[in-house]
Coordinates of C-alpha atoms and ligand atoms in Angstrom, one line a residue:
X1040 CA 40.8 56.5 -193.4
X1041 CA 40.2 56.0 -189.5
X1042 CA 39.2 59.1 -187.7
X1043 CA 41.7 60.2 -184.9
X1044 CA 40.0 59.6 -181.4
X1045 CA 38.5 62.8 -179.9
X1046 CA 40.6 64.3 -177.2
X1047 CA 39.2 66.2 -174.3
X1048 CA 41.6 68.3 -172.3
X1049 CA 40.2 68.3 -168.8
X1050 CA 42.8 69.9 -166.6
X1051 CA 46.2 71.4 -167.5
X1052 CA 47.7 68.0 -166.7
X1053 CA 44.9 65.5 -167.7
X1054 CA 43.4 64.7 -171.0
X1055 CA 40.7 62.1 -171.8
X1056 CA 40.9 60.3 -175.1
X1057 CA 37.6 58.9 -176.2
X1058 CA 37.5 55.2 -176.4
X1059 CA 33.8 54.3 -176.7
X1060 CA 31.2 56.8 -177.7
X1061 CA 27.9 57.7 -175.9
X1062 CA 26.0 56.3 -178.8
X1063 CA 27.9 52.9 -178.8
X1064 CA 27.4 52.7 -175.0
X1065 CA 23.6 53.3 -175.4
X1066 CA 23.3 50.6 -178.2
X1067 CA 25.2 48.0 -176.1
X1068 CA 23.4 48.7 -172.9
X1069 CA 20.1 48.3 -174.6
X1070 CA 21.1 45.0 -176.1
X1071 CA 22.1 43.8 -172.6
X1072 CA 18.9 44.9 -171.1
X1073 CA 17.0 42.8 -173.8
X1074 CA 19.2 39.8 -173.2
X1075 CA 18.7 40.0 -169.4
X1076 CA 14.9 40.5 -169.9
X1077 CA 14.8 37.3 -171.8
X1078 CA 16.9 35.3 -169.4
X1079 CA 14.9 36.4 -166.5
X1080 CA 11.5 36.3 -168.1
X1081 CA 10.2 33.4 -165.8
X1082 CA 11.3 35.0 -162.3
X1083 CA 9.5 37.5 -160.3
X1084 CA 12.3 37.8 -157.7
X1085 CA 15.0 39.5 -159.5
X1086 CA 17.1 42.0 -157.5
X1087 CA 19.4 44.2 -159.6
X1088 CA 22.3 45.3 -157.3
X1089 CA 24.3 48.3 -158.4
X1090 CA 27.8 48.6 -157.1
X1091 CA 28.3 52.1 -156.2
X1092 CA 29.7 54.4 -157.1
X1093 CA 31.1 53.5 -160.5
X1094 CA 28.0 51.6 -161.8
X1095 CA 25.4 54.2 -161.1
X1096 CA 25.1 55.6 -164.6
X1097 CA 25.3 52.1 -166.1
X1098 CA 22.6 50.7 -163.9
X1099 CA 20.3 53.7 -164.5
X1100 CA 20.5 53.0 -168.2
X1101 CA 20.5 49.3 -167.9
X1102 CA 17.3 49.0 -165.8
X1103 CA 15.4 51.2 -168.3
X1104 CA 15.7 48.6 -170.8
X1105 CA 15.0 45.5 -168.5
X1106 CA 11.4 44.7 -169.1
X1107 CA 10.8 42.1 -166.3
X1108 CA 9.9 43.2 -162.8
X1109 CA 12.8 43.8 -160.5
X1110 CA 13.9 45.5 -157.3
X1111 CA 16.8 47.8 -157.5
X1112 CA 19.3 47.9 -154.6
X1113 CA 22.7 49.5 -154.0
X1114 CA 26.0 48.5 -152.2
X1115 CA 29.1 50.3 -152.2
X1116 CA 32.5 48.8 -152.8
X1117 CA 35.8 50.6 -152.8
X1118 CA 39.3 49.5 -153.4
X1119 CA 40.9 52.3 -155.4
X1120 CA 41.2 55.4 -153.0
X1121 CA 42.5 58.3 -155.0
X1122 CA 45.2 56.5 -156.9
X1123 CA 45.1 54.5 -160.1
X1124 CA 46.4 51.3 -158.6
X1125 CA 44.1 49.0 -156.6
X1126 CA 44.9 49.0 -152.9
X1127 CA 44.4 45.3 -152.8
X1128 CA 41.7 45.7 -150.0
X1129 CA 38.0 45.8 -150.7
X1130 CA 35.6 47.5 -148.3
X1131 CA 31.9 46.6 -148.9
X1132 CA 29.0 48.6 -147.3
X1133 CA 25.3 48.0 -147.5
X1134 CA 22.8 45.2 -146.5
X1135 CA 20.4 43.5 -148.8
X1136 CA 18.3 40.4 -148.1
X1137 CA 19.0 38.4 -151.0
X1138 CA 18.1 34.8 -149.7
X1139 CA 15.9 33.0 -152.2
X1140 CA 16.2 35.8 -154.8
X1141 CA 17.7 35.9 -158.2
X1142 CA 20.4 38.4 -158.0
X1143 CA 22.2 40.4 -160.8
X1144 CA 25.2 42.2 -159.5
X1145 CA 26.0 45.2 -161.8
X1146 CA 29.6 46.5 -161.7
X1147 CA 31.5 49.2 -163.7
X1148 CA 34.8 47.4 -164.3
X1149 CA 36.3 44.1 -163.6
X1150 CA 40.0 44.6 -163.4
X1151 CA 42.0 42.1 -161.2
X1152 CA 38.6 40.5 -160.3
X1153 CA 39.1 41.0 -156.6
X1154 CA 36.2 43.3 -155.9
X1155 CA 33.6 41.2 -157.6
X1156 CA 35.1 38.1 -156.2
X1157 CA 34.6 39.4 -152.6
X1158 CA 31.1 40.7 -153.5
X1159 CA 30.0 37.3 -155.0
X1160 CA 31.4 35.5 -151.9
X1161 CA 29.5 37.6 -149.5
X1162 CA 26.2 37.3 -151.5
X1163 CA 26.6 33.6 -151.9
X1164 CA 26.9 33.1 -148.1
X1165 CA 23.2 34.5 -147.9
X1166 CA 21.8 31.7 -150.2
X1167 CA 20.3 33.6 -153.2
X1168 CA 18.4 31.4 -155.7
X1169 CA 21.0 32.4 -158.2
X1170 CA 23.7 35.1 -158.8
X1171 CA 24.7 36.5 -162.1
X1172 CA 27.2 39.3 -162.9
X1173 CA 27.0 42.0 -165.3
X1174 CA 29.7 44.4 -165.8
X1175 CA 30.1 47.3 -168.2
X1176 CA 33.8 46.7 -168.9
X1177 CA 36.3 44.1 -168.3
X1178 CA 40.3 44.3 -168.6
X1179 CA 41.2 40.7 -169.3
X1180 CA 44.9 41.5 -169.1
X1181 CA 44.8 42.4 -165.4
X1182 CA 42.8 39.4 -164.2
X1183 CA 44.2 37.7 -161.0
X1184 CA 41.0 36.3 -159.5
X1185 CA 38.9 34.0 -161.9
X1186 CA 35.4 35.5 -162.5
X1187 CA 32.6 34.3 -164.6
X1188 CA 31.1 37.3 -166.3
X1189 CA 27.5 36.6 -167.4
X1190 CA 26.8 40.0 -169.2
X1191 CA 29.6 42.1 -170.6
X1192 CA 29.4 45.4 -172.2
X1193 CA 32.9 45.9 -173.6
X1194 CA 36.4 44.6 -173.3
X1195 CA 38.9 47.3 -172.8
X1196 CA 42.8 47.6 -172.9
X1197 CA 44.7 47.6 -169.7
X1198 CA 44.7 51.5 -169.4
X1199 CA 43.0 53.8 -166.8
X1200 CA 39.4 54.4 -168.0
X1201 CA 36.9 57.2 -166.9
X1202 CA 33.7 58.5 -167.9
X1203 CA 30.0 57.2 -167.8
X1204 CA 30.1 56.8 -163.9
X1205 CA 33.8 55.9 -163.7
X1206 CA 36.1 58.3 -162.0
X1207 CA 39.7 59.2 -161.3
X1208 CA 39.9 60.6 -157.8
X1209 CA 36.2 61.5 -157.8
X1210 CA 36.5 63.3 -161.3
X1211 CA 35.0 62.5 -164.7
X1212 CA 32.0 60.6 -163.7
X1213 CA 29.7 62.9 -165.5
X1214 CA 31.1 62.3 -169.1
X1215 CA 28.6 60.5 -171.3
X1216 CA 31.3 58.6 -173.1
X1217 CA 34.1 56.2 -172.0
X1218 CA 37.8 57.3 -172.5
X1219 CA 41.3 56.7 -171.5
X1220 CA 43.0 59.0 -169.0
X1221 CA 46.2 60.5 -170.1
Ligands
LIG2044 P1 39.4 44.9 -159.3 O1 39.0 44.5 -157.9 O2 40.9 44.9 -159.5 O3 38.6 44.0 -160.2 O4 38.9 46.3 -159.6 C1 37.7 46.6 -159.6 C2 37.2 48.1 -159.3 O5 38.3 48.9 -159.5 C3 36.3 48.6 -160.3 O6 35.0 48.4 -159.8 C4 36.6 50.2 -160.4 O7 35.8 50.8 -159.4 C5 38.0 50.2 -160.1 N1 38.7 50.2 -161.4 C6 39.4 49.3 -162.1 N2 40.0 49.7 -163.2 C7 39.6 51.2 -163.2 C8 39.8 52.2 -164.2 O8 40.5 51.9 -165.3 N3 39.4 53.4 -163.9 C9 38.7 53.6 -162.7 N4 38.3 52.6 -162.0 C10 38.9 51.4 -162.1
LIG2045 MG1 33.7 49.8 -159.0

């Protein structure tokens, strides 16, 4: 018999239902790190670019299992504001000189694909040697902008996800697991 998912009542109105456990996340992130290490074994100019804020925890774990030399940089992209619907506008801040470097952009969730398309477009204008995309989660059902994902943690249903760095109105980032906000 299947266990019922664990439920965490967080406020009087909000409950987080566990979707992916901390253990499963760690296993998957370790595998992605190994794969990235072997794919980038022949380069010494890798820049891992964390898309703040949602990807901070994922990036911190991922780089600890990347065994090739790399630089770690940060940009901030925001589209959600405090709601659960994308605003349709993406604001990107941060400057990184990527010209001639192999870059790996690390995202938390690819939903409609708008944010990562905008980020990729901005970086490709600066002539990196290569650009690859790594995302912890993707929601294929919501895709409006086509995106090639090179490294994927998990595919998730079209629900609002929190935990492991990912927030709702600034809350729940500290959870070590991923859950559905209800
Ligand atoms: P996109 O531009 O529609 O692909 O949305 C991507 C961004 O929206 C992600 O980087 C997240 O920051 C945010 N986002 C999308 N889905 C969720 C969710 O389920 N929970 C929290 N943030 C989300
Ligand atoms: Mg994000």
